[in-house]
Short mmCIF file of C-alpha atoms in Angstrom, two decimals:
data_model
loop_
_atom_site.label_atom_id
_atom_site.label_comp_id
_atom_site.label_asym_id
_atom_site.label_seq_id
_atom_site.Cartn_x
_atom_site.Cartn_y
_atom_site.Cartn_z
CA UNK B 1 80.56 -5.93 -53.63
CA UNK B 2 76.80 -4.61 -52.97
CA UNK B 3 74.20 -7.36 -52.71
CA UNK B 4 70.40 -6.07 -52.43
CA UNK B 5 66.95 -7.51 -53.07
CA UNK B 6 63.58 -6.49 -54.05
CA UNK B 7 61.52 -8.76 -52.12
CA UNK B 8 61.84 -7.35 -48.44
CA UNK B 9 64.15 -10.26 -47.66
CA UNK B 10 67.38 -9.51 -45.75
CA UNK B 11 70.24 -9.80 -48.44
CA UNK B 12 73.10 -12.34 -48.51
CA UNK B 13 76.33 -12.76 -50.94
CA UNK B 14 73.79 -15.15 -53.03
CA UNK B 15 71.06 -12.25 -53.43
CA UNK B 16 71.41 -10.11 -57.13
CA UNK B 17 74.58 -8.34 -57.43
CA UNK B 18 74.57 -4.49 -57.61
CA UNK B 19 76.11 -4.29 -61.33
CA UNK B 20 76.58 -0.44 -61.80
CA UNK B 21 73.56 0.79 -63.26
CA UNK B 22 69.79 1.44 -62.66
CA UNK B 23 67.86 -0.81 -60.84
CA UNK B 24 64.37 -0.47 -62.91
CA UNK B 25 61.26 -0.94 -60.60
CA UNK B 26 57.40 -0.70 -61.58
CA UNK B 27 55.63 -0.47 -58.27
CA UNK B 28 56.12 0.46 -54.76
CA UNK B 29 59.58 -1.09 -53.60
CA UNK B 30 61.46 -1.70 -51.06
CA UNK B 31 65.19 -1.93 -51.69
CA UNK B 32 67.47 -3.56 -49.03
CA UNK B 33 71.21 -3.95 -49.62
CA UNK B 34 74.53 -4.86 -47.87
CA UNK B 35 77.90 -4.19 -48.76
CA UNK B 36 80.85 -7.36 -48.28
CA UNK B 37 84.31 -6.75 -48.79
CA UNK B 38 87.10 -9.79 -47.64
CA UNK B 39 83.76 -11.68 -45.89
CA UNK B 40 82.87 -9.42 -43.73
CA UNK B 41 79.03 -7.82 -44.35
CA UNK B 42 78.35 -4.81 -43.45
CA UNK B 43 74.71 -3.87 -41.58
CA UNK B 44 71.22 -3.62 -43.92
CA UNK B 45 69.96 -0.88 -45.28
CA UNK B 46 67.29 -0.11 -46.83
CA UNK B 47 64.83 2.87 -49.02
CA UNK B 48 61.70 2.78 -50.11
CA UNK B 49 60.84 4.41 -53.59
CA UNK B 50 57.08 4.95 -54.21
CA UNK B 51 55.52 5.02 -57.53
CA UNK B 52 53.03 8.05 -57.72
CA UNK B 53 49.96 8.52 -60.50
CA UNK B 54 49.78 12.55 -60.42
CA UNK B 55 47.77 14.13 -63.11
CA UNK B 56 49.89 17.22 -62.57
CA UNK B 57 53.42 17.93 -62.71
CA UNK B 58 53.47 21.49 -60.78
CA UNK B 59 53.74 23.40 -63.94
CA UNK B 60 50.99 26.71 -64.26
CA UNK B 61 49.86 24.86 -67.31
CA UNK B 62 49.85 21.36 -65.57
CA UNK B 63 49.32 22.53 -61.99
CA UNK B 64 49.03 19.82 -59.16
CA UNK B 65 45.84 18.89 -58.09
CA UNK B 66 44.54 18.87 -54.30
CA UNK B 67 44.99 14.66 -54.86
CA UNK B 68 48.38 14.97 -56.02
CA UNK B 69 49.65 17.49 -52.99
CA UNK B 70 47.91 14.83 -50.58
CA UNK B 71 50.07 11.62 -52.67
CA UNK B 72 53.32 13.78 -52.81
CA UNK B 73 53.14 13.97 -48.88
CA UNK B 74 55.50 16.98 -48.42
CA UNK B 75 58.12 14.91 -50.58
CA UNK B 76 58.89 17.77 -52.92
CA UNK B 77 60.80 20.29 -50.92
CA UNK B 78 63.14 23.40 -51.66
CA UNK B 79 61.36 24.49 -55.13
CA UNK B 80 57.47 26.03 -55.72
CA UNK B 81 55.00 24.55 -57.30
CA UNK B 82 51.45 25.86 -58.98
CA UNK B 83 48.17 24.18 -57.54
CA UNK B 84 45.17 24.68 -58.85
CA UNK B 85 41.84 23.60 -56.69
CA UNK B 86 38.12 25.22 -55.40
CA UNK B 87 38.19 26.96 -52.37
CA UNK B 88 35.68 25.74 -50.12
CA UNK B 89 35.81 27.86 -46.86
CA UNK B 90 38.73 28.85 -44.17
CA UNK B 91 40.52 25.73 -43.40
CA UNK B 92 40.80 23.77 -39.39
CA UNK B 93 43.04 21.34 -38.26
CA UNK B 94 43.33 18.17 -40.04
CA UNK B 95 42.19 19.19 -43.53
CA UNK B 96 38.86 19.83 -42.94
CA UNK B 97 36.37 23.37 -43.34
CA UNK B 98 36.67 25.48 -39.92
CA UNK B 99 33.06 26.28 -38.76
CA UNK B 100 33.98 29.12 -36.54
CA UNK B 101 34.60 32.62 -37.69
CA UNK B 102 36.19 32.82 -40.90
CA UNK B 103 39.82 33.51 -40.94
CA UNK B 104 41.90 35.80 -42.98
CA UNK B 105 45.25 33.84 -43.09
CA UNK B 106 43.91 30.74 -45.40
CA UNK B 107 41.38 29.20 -46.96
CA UNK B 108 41.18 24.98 -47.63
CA UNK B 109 40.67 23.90 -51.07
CA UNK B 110 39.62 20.76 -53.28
CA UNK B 111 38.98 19.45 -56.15
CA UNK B 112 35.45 19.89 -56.50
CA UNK B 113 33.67 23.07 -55.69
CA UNK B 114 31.45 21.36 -52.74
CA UNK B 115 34.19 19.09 -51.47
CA UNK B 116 34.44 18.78 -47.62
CA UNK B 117 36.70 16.01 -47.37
CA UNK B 118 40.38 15.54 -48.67
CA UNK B 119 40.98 19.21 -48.23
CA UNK B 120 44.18 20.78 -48.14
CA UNK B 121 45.13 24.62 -46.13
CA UNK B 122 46.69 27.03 -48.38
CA UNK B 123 48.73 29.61 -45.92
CA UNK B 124 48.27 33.20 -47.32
CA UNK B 125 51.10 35.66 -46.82
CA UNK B 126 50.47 39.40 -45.56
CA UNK B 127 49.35 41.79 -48.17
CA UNK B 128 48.00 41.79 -51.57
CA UNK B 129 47.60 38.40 -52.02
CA UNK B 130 45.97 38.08 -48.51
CA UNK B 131 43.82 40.62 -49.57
CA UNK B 132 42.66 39.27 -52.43
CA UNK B 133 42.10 35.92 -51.69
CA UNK B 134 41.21 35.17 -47.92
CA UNK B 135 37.09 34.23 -47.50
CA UNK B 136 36.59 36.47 -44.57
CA UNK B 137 36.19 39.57 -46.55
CA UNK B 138 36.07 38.15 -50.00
CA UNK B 139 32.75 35.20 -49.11
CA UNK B 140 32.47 35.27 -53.06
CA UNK B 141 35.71 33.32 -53.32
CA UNK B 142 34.21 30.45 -52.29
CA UNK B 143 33.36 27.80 -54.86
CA UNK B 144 35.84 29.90 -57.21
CA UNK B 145 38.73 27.58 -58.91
CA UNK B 146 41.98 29.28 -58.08
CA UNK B 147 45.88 28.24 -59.04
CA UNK B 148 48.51 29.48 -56.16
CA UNK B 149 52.07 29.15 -56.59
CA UNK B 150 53.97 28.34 -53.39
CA UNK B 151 55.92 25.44 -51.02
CA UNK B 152 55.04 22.03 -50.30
CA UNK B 153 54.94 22.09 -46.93
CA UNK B 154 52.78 20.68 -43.58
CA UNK B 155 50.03 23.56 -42.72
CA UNK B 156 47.85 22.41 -39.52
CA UNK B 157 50.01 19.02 -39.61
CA UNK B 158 48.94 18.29 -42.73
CA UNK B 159 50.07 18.63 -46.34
CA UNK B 160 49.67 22.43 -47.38
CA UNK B 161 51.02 25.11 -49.51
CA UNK B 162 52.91 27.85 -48.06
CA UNK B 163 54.85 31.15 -49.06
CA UNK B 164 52.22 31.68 -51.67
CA UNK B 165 53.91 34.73 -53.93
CA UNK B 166 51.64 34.28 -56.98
CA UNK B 167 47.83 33.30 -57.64
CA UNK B 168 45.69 33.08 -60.46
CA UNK B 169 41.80 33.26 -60.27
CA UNK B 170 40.38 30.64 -62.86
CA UNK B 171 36.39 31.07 -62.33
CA UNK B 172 33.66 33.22 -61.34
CA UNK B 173 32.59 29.99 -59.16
CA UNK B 174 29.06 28.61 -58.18
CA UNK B 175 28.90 30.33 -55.06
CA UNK B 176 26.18 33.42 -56.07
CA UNK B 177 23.68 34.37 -53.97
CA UNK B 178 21.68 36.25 -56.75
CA UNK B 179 20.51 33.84 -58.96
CA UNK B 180 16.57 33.21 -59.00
CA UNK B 181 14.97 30.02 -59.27
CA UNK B 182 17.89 28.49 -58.67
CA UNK B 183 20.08 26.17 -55.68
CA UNK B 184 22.56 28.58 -55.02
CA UNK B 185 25.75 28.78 -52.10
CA UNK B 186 27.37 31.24 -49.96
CA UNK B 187 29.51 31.38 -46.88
CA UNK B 188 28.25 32.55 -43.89
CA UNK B 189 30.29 32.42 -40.26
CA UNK B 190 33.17 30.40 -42.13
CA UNK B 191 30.78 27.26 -43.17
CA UNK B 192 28.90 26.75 -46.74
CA UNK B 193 24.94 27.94 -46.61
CA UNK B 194 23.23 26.48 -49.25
CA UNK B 195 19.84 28.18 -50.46
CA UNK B 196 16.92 25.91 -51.86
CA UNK B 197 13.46 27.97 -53.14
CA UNK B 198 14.55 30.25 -50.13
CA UNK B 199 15.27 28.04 -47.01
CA UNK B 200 18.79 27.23 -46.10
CA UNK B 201 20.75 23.95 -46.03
CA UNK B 202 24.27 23.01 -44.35
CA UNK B 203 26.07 20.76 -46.47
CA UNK B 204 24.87 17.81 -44.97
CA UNK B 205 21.58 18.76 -45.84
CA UNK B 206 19.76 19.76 -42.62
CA UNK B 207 17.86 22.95 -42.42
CA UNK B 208 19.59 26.01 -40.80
#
C-alpha cells in the first residue's frame, strides 16, 4: 500500500491512501509518499510538481515568450520550441546585454524592445541563419521582434535557446537611425545608443 501527503509532512500508514488514480493539485506541491507492505515502510520520497502561468505554448502561432523560457527553467527538453521576443543587443553572461564588441554567435532578447533585464541568449548556428540574424553585421536587428525555433537549453548558465534551425522576422523594429525629429536607437560597440534632438544617451540615460 502507498501512503503520501500533500502537506510536506513525512507520511505514515494513517496519511491518504494512494487509490489508483490522479492525484489533482492546484498550486505548487510537494508530494511525499512511502510504500508498506507486511509493516515494514519503505524510505520517503518525494517530487515536486510546479504549476506554471505561460502565455505561450511553443507553437509558431502561440510561441513562448522570453517570461515563459525563464518560468520553464530548461524543464522542456528533447523537442523544439518557437520563441518569439525583441532583440536587444549581443548577449553576456548571466542574461544581461554584453557591452564589449558585438558578437556574431548570439544576440539576447526580451519582451520589450528596450528591455535590459530578464534577458535570455539565443545561440545562433553557423551559416544562413547566423548570417541573417547576428547584430554585429546586421545593427538594424536590434529592437526588431523575431520568432526562432530551437532547444530549451542553458546558454551562458542560464536559460537559452539553442540549435536554432528556423527564424521568422516579425518587425521592421524601432531601432532607425533616419528618422528626423524624432528619439531614435541604434547599436553601436554591442550596447544601445539612443539619439535625442542629436546628442546621444546610454540606456540609463547619461550622455555619451
Amino acid at each position: 500500500d502507498i501512503f503520501y501527503t500533500l502537506d510536506g509532512t513525512t507520511p505514515s500508514s494513517s496519511s491518504t491512501k494512494y487509490e489508483d488514480e490522479a492525484i489533482v493539485i492546484s498550486e505548487t506541491t510537494t508530494i511525499k509518499a512511502i510504500a508498506i507492505k507486511n509493516g515494514v515502510s519503505s524510505s520517503v520520497v518525494s517530487a515536486t510538481y510546479s504549476i506554471i502561468d505561460l502565455e505561450g505554448n511553443g507553437t509558431k502561432e502561440k510561441p513562448f515568450t522570453v517570461a515563459d523560457v525563464i518560468s520553464l527553467n530548461n524543464s522542456l527538453t528533447g523537442e523544439k520550441y518557437w520563441v518569439i521576443g525583441y532583440i536587444v543587443g549581443c548577449a553576456a553572461n548571466g542574461g544581461a546585454i554584453s557591452t564589449g564588441d558585438p558578437l556574431d554567435s548570439n544576440f539576447a532578447i526580451g519582451d520589450a524592445a528596450d528591455q535590459t533585464t530578464g534577458l535570455i541568449a539565443v545561440q545562433l548556428p553557423q551559416g544562413d541563419i547566423r548570417t541573417a540574424l547576428n547584430v554585429k553585421d546586421n545593427a538594424g536587428n536590434v529592437g526588431k521582434q523575431v520568432k526562432v525555433h530551437g532547444t530549451l537549453e542553458n546558454y551562458f548558465q542560464y536559460p537559452g535557446v539553442k540549435t536554432v534551425d528556423e527564424y521568422e522576422m516579425i518587425s521592421t523594429g524601432i531601432f532607425d537611425t533616419n528618422v528626423e525629429g524624432k528619439t531614435v536607437k541604434f547599436m553601436e560597440n554591442g550596447q544601445i545608443v539612443i539619439l535625442k534632438n542629436g546628442v546621444r544617451f546610454n540606456v540609463l540615460g547619461a550622455q555619451l
